[in-house]
Amino acid sequence: MSGNGNGLYSKALLFTLVATITVLIGTFVTMFYPMMRDDMHPKLENLKPFTALQLAGRDIYQREGCMNCHTQTVRPLKGDVLRYGDYSKAGEFYYDRPHLWGSKRTGPDLARIGGKYPDDWHYQHMANPQAFYEKSNMPKYDFLAKKKVNVSQTVAGMKTLGFPFQPNEIEELKNKTEMDAIVAYLQQLGTAVAKKQVILVDEKSVEEKSPIADKVKAVAEGERLYKIECVGCHGKNTEGNIGPAFADSARTDKELFVLIANGSEGAMPGYATQFTREQIWALVDFVNSKKNK
């Protein structure tokens, strides 16, 4: 074929055309056709469409550029799973238009934030992040509490995306602020995935009393850690806020250690992956120093 000069390879235009058609067919078969199949768009059984308030919150989340600092995807890596929870599933994002996976973690991943803290925590944290984490570089969003939700825009979004809603839901939306909306959005993130109760520290392995001998040093270290992680919920002077005042705690040393290590579902995260055992005991000693005053 190539010897007589009449073959396909000697005809540049024809060869280019055939090659292009072949590549296009291959691209369609391997990429575009699978994307149109239902089994390529799974949906978790417990996943529900966004409510009007949640969708309004999602729009505000995008408008304020939250995805530039927070991801919404937990990688199947031990470190990610221990810190944030079960790794992300494709079926979680069925209703996301567009997805908000993000690519940079200036702040923590939010894929499993829903239900991790009470609503009050989110309201206060959004208004003043530095009251919770002194060195946080997250801006204050207290102005969201003063702005009403854009009802007409939300209704248009619900209709465009095909999400079901009732007239009374839209009527209630008229009295909601943008702060209400973004908290509602955050509180549903990751809730379609069944939560696994992870016991980070076995209660049987914990001593009855704090084993740290140098109480002065332990209390100082506990106070340092408290100022980093605990002031938002328990107050700057342990007077209580979202969480109880330490002076009112009747828990034993062991009970305090287990609570700090494993957390309390929907109220307090566990710190066993963040702090060493010695640091947790230091926090226990600090709490006890406040109980004795």
Coordinates of C-alpha atoms in Angstrom, one line a residue:
M1 CA 0.0 0.0 0.0
S2 CA 2.8 2.4 0.9
G3 CA 4.9 1.3 -2.1
N4 CA 2.6 2.6 -4.8
G5 CA 1.9 6.0 -3.1
N6 CA -1.8 5.5 -3.2
G7 CA -2.3 4.3 0.4
L8 CA -4.1 6.1 3.2
Y9 CA -0.8 7.1 4.8
S10 CA 0.1 9.1 1.7
K11 CA -3.1 11.1 1.8
A12 CA -2.6 13.6 4.6
L13 CA -6.0 15.1 4.6
L14 CA -7.9 11.8 4.4
F15 CA -5.6 10.3 7.1
T16 CA -6.3 13.3 9.4
L17 CA -10.0 13.0 8.9
V18 CA -10.1 9.3 9.6
A19 CA -7.9 9.7 12.7
T20 CA -10.1 12.5 14.0
I21 CA -13.3 10.5 13.6
T22 CA -11.7 7.5 15.3
V23 CA -10.6 9.6 18.3
L24 CA -14.0 11.2 18.5
I25 CA -15.7 7.8 18.5
G26 CA -13.4 6.6 21.2
T27 CA -13.9 9.7 23.3
F28 CA -17.6 9.4 23.1
V29 CA -17.6 5.6 24.0
T30 CA -15.2 5.9 26.9
M31 CA -16.1 9.3 28.3
F32 CA -19.4 10.9 27.2
Y33 CA -21.6 7.8 27.0
P34 CA -20.7 6.6 30.5
M35 CA -21.4 10.1 31.9
M36 CA -25.0 9.9 30.6
R37 CA -25.7 6.5 32.2
D38 CA -27.7 6.5 35.5
D39 CA -25.3 4.2 37.2
M40 CA -22.6 6.9 36.8
H41 CA -24.7 9.3 39.0
P42 CA -25.3 7.4 42.2
K43 CA -27.4 8.9 45.1
L44 CA -27.2 7.9 48.7
E45 CA -30.4 6.4 50.1
N46 CA -30.6 9.0 52.9
L47 CA -29.7 12.0 50.7
K48 CA -32.4 14.6 50.3
P49 CA -32.7 17.6 48.1
F50 CA -31.8 20.9 49.7
T51 CA -34.6 22.7 51.5
A52 CA -35.3 26.3 50.5
L53 CA -33.3 27.6 53.5
Q54 CA -30.4 25.2 52.9
L55 CA -30.2 26.2 49.3
A56 CA -30.2 29.9 50.2
G57 CA -27.4 29.1 52.6
R58 CA -25.5 27.3 49.9
D59 CA -25.8 30.3 47.7
I60 CA -24.4 32.5 50.4
Y61 CA -21.6 30.0 51.1
Q62 CA -20.6 30.4 47.4
R63 CA -21.1 34.2 47.3
E64 CA -18.8 34.7 50.3
G65 CA -16.1 32.4 48.8
C66 CA -16.1 29.9 51.6
M67 CA -14.9 27.1 49.3
N68 CA -11.6 29.0 48.8
C69 CA -10.6 28.2 52.3
H70 CA -12.6 25.1 53.1
T71 CA -12.8 21.8 51.3
Q72 CA -15.9 19.5 51.3
T73 CA -14.2 16.2 50.6
V74 CA -12.6 13.8 53.0
R75 CA -9.9 11.7 51.3
P76 CA -9.6 8.0 52.1
L77 CA -6.5 8.6 54.1
K78 CA -6.1 7.6 57.7
G79 CA -5.2 11.1 58.8
D80 CA -8.3 12.6 57.1
V81 CA -10.7 10.0 58.4
L82 CA -9.4 10.3 62.0
R83 CA -9.7 14.0 61.9
Y84 CA -12.9 14.6 59.9
G85 CA -14.8 11.3 59.8
D86 CA -15.7 8.8 57.1
Y87 CA -14.3 9.4 53.7
S88 CA -16.5 11.1 51.0
K89 CA -18.8 9.1 48.8
A90 CA -19.7 10.0 45.2
G91 CA -23.4 9.7 46.0
E92 CA -23.2 12.5 48.5
F93 CA -23.0 15.1 45.7
Y94 CA -26.0 14.1 43.7
Y95 CA -27.8 17.4 44.2
D96 CA -24.7 19.7 44.2
R97 CA -24.8 22.2 41.3
P98 CA -21.9 22.9 41.2
H99 CA -19.9 20.7 43.6
L100 CA -18.0 22.6 46.3
W101 CA -15.2 20.2 46.9
G102 CA -12.5 22.9 47.0
S103 CA -8.8 22.3 46.8
K104 CA -7.3 24.3 49.7
R105 CA -7.6 23.9 53.4
T106 CA -6.8 27.2 55.0
G107 CA -9.6 26.2 57.3
P108 CA -10.7 22.7 58.2
D109 CA -12.7 20.4 55.9
L110 CA -16.5 20.8 56.3
A111 CA -17.8 17.6 54.7
R112 CA -18.7 16.1 58.1
I113 CA -19.5 19.4 59.9
G114 CA -23.3 18.7 60.0
G115 CA -24.4 17.8 63.5
K116 CA -20.9 18.0 64.9
Y117 CA -21.7 21.2 66.9
P118 CA -25.0 22.7 68.1
D119 CA -26.6 25.5 66.1
D120 CA -25.5 28.1 68.7
W121 CA -21.9 27.2 68.1
H122 CA -22.2 28.0 64.4
Y123 CA -24.1 31.3 65.0
Q124 CA -21.4 32.5 67.4
H125 CA -18.5 31.2 65.4
M126 CA -19.7 32.7 62.1
A127 CA -20.2 36.1 63.9
N128 CA -16.8 36.1 65.6
P129 CA -14.4 33.2 64.8
Q130 CA -11.6 34.7 67.0
A131 CA -13.8 34.2 70.1
F132 CA -13.4 30.5 69.5
Y133 CA -9.9 30.4 68.0
E134 CA -7.8 33.5 68.8
K135 CA -5.4 33.1 65.9
S136 CA -8.1 32.3 63.3
N137 CA -7.8 34.3 60.1
M138 CA -11.4 33.7 59.2
P139 CA -13.3 37.0 58.6
K140 CA -16.3 37.9 60.9
Y141 CA -19.7 37.3 59.2
D142 CA -21.8 39.0 61.9
F143 CA -23.4 41.1 59.1
L144 CA -25.2 38.0 57.8
A145 CA -27.5 38.2 60.9
K146 CA -28.7 41.6 59.7
K147 CA -29.5 40.6 56.1
K148 CA -32.7 38.9 55.0
V149 CA -32.7 35.9 52.6
N150 CA -33.3 36.8 49.0
V151 CA -36.6 34.8 48.7
S152 CA -37.2 35.4 44.9
Q153 CA -33.7 34.2 44.1
T154 CA -34.0 31.1 46.2
V155 CA -37.4 30.2 44.7
A156 CA -35.9 30.6 41.2
G157 CA -33.1 28.3 42.2
M158 CA -35.4 25.7 43.7
K159 CA -37.4 25.6 40.4
T160 CA -34.4 25.5 38.2
L161 CA -32.8 22.6 40.1
G162 CA -36.1 20.8 40.4
F163 CA -36.1 20.7 44.2
P164 CA -39.5 20.2 45.9
F165 CA -40.9 22.9 48.2
Q166 CA -44.2 24.0 49.7
P167 CA -45.7 27.5 49.9
N168 CA -45.4 27.5 53.7
E169 CA -41.7 26.8 53.4
I170 CA -41.3 29.9 51.2
E171 CA -43.4 32.0 53.6
E172 CA -41.2 31.0 56.5
L173 CA -38.2 31.9 54.4
K174 CA -39.3 35.5 54.4
N175 CA -38.5 35.8 58.1
K176 CA -35.0 34.2 57.9
T177 CA -31.7 35.9 57.9
E178 CA -28.7 34.9 55.8
M179 CA -27.1 33.7 59.0
D180 CA -30.0 31.3 59.6
A181 CA -29.5 30.1 56.0
I182 CA -25.8 29.4 56.1
V183 CA -26.1 27.6 59.5
A184 CA -28.9 25.5 58.0
Y185 CA -26.7 24.6 55.1
L186 CA -23.7 23.8 57.3
Q187 CA -25.8 21.6 59.6
Q188 CA -26.9 19.3 56.7
L189 CA -23.4 18.7 55.3
G190 CA -22.5 15.0 55.6
T191 CA -25.7 14.0 57.3
A192 CA -26.7 11.6 54.5
V193 CA -23.8 9.3 55.5
A194 CA -24.5 7.1 58.5
K195 CA -22.2 8.2 61.2
K196 CA -19.9 5.6 62.8
Q197 CA -19.4 5.9 66.5
V198 CA -15.6 6.1 66.8
I199 CA -14.3 5.4 70.3
L200 CA -10.8 6.9 70.2
V201 CA -9.9 6.0 73.7
D202 CA -11.1 2.9 75.5
E203 CA -12.4 3.8 78.9
K204 CA -10.7 0.7 80.4
S205 CA -7.3 2.1 79.5
V206 CA -7.8 5.3 81.5
E207 CA -6.5 5.8 85.0
E208 CA -9.0 6.8 87.8
K209 CA -6.9 9.8 88.8
S210 CA -4.6 12.1 86.9
P211 CA -1.2 10.5 86.8
I212 CA 0.7 13.8 86.3
A213 CA 2.8 14.6 89.4
D214 CA 3.7 18.2 88.6
K215 CA 0.3 19.8 89.0
V216 CA 1.5 23.4 88.6
K217 CA 3.1 22.6 85.2
A218 CA 0.1 20.5 84.2
V219 CA -2.4 23.3 85.0
A220 CA -0.4 25.8 83.1
E221 CA -0.3 23.5 80.0
G222 CA -4.0 22.8 80.4
E223 CA -4.8 26.5 80.5
R224 CA -2.7 27.0 77.3
L225 CA -4.6 24.3 75.5
Y226 CA -7.9 25.6 76.9
K227 CA -7.3 29.1 75.4
I228 CA -6.6 27.5 72.0
E229 CA -9.6 25.2 71.7
C230 CA -12.2 25.6 74.5
V231 CA -12.9 29.3 75.2
G232 CA -15.6 29.6 72.5
C233 CA -17.8 27.0 74.2
H234 CA -16.9 27.3 77.8
G235 CA -16.0 31.0 78.1
K236 CA -12.7 32.9 78.6
N237 CA -12.8 32.4 82.3
T238 CA -14.5 28.9 82.3
E239 CA -17.8 30.6 83.1
G240 CA -19.6 28.6 80.5
N241 CA -21.3 29.6 77.2
I242 CA -22.5 26.9 74.7
G243 CA -21.0 24.4 77.0
P244 CA -21.2 24.2 80.8
A245 CA -19.0 26.1 83.3
F246 CA -16.1 24.0 84.5
A247 CA -16.8 24.9 88.1
D248 CA -20.1 23.1 87.9
S249 CA -18.6 19.8 86.6
A250 CA -19.2 16.9 88.9
R251 CA -17.3 14.4 86.7
T252 CA -14.4 12.4 88.0
D253 CA -10.9 12.6 86.6
K254 CA -11.5 9.6 84.5
E255 CA -14.9 10.8 83.2
L256 CA -13.4 14.1 82.2
F257 CA -10.5 12.4 80.4
V258 CA -12.9 10.2 78.4
L259 CA -15.1 13.1 77.5
I260 CA -12.3 15.3 76.3
A261 CA -10.7 12.4 74.4
N262 CA -13.9 11.0 72.7
G263 CA -16.1 14.0 72.7
S264 CA -19.9 14.1 72.8
E265 CA -22.0 13.6 69.7
G266 CA -23.6 16.8 68.5
A267 CA -22.1 18.9 71.3
M268 CA -18.3 18.5 71.5
P269 CA -15.6 16.9 69.2
G270 CA -13.1 14.5 70.6
Y271 CA -9.5 15.6 70.9
A272 CA -7.7 12.2 71.1
T273 CA -6.3 12.6 67.6
Q274 CA -5.2 16.2 68.3
F275 CA -3.8 16.0 71.9
T276 CA -1.5 13.5 73.5
R277 CA -2.7 11.7 76.7
E278 CA -0.5 13.9 78.8
Q279 CA -2.1 17.0 77.2
I280 CA -5.6 15.7 77.9
W281 CA -4.6 15.0 81.5
A282 CA -3.3 18.5 81.7
L283 CA -6.7 19.8 80.6
V284 CA -8.3 17.6 83.3
D285 CA -6.0 19.1 85.9
F286 CA -6.8 22.6 84.7
V287 CA -10.6 21.9 84.9
N288 CA -10.1 20.6 88.5
S289 CA -8.2 23.7 89.4
K290 CA -11.3 25.7 88.4
K291 CA -13.6 23.4 90.3
N292 CA -11.7 24.0 93.5
K293 CA -12.2 27.8 93.4

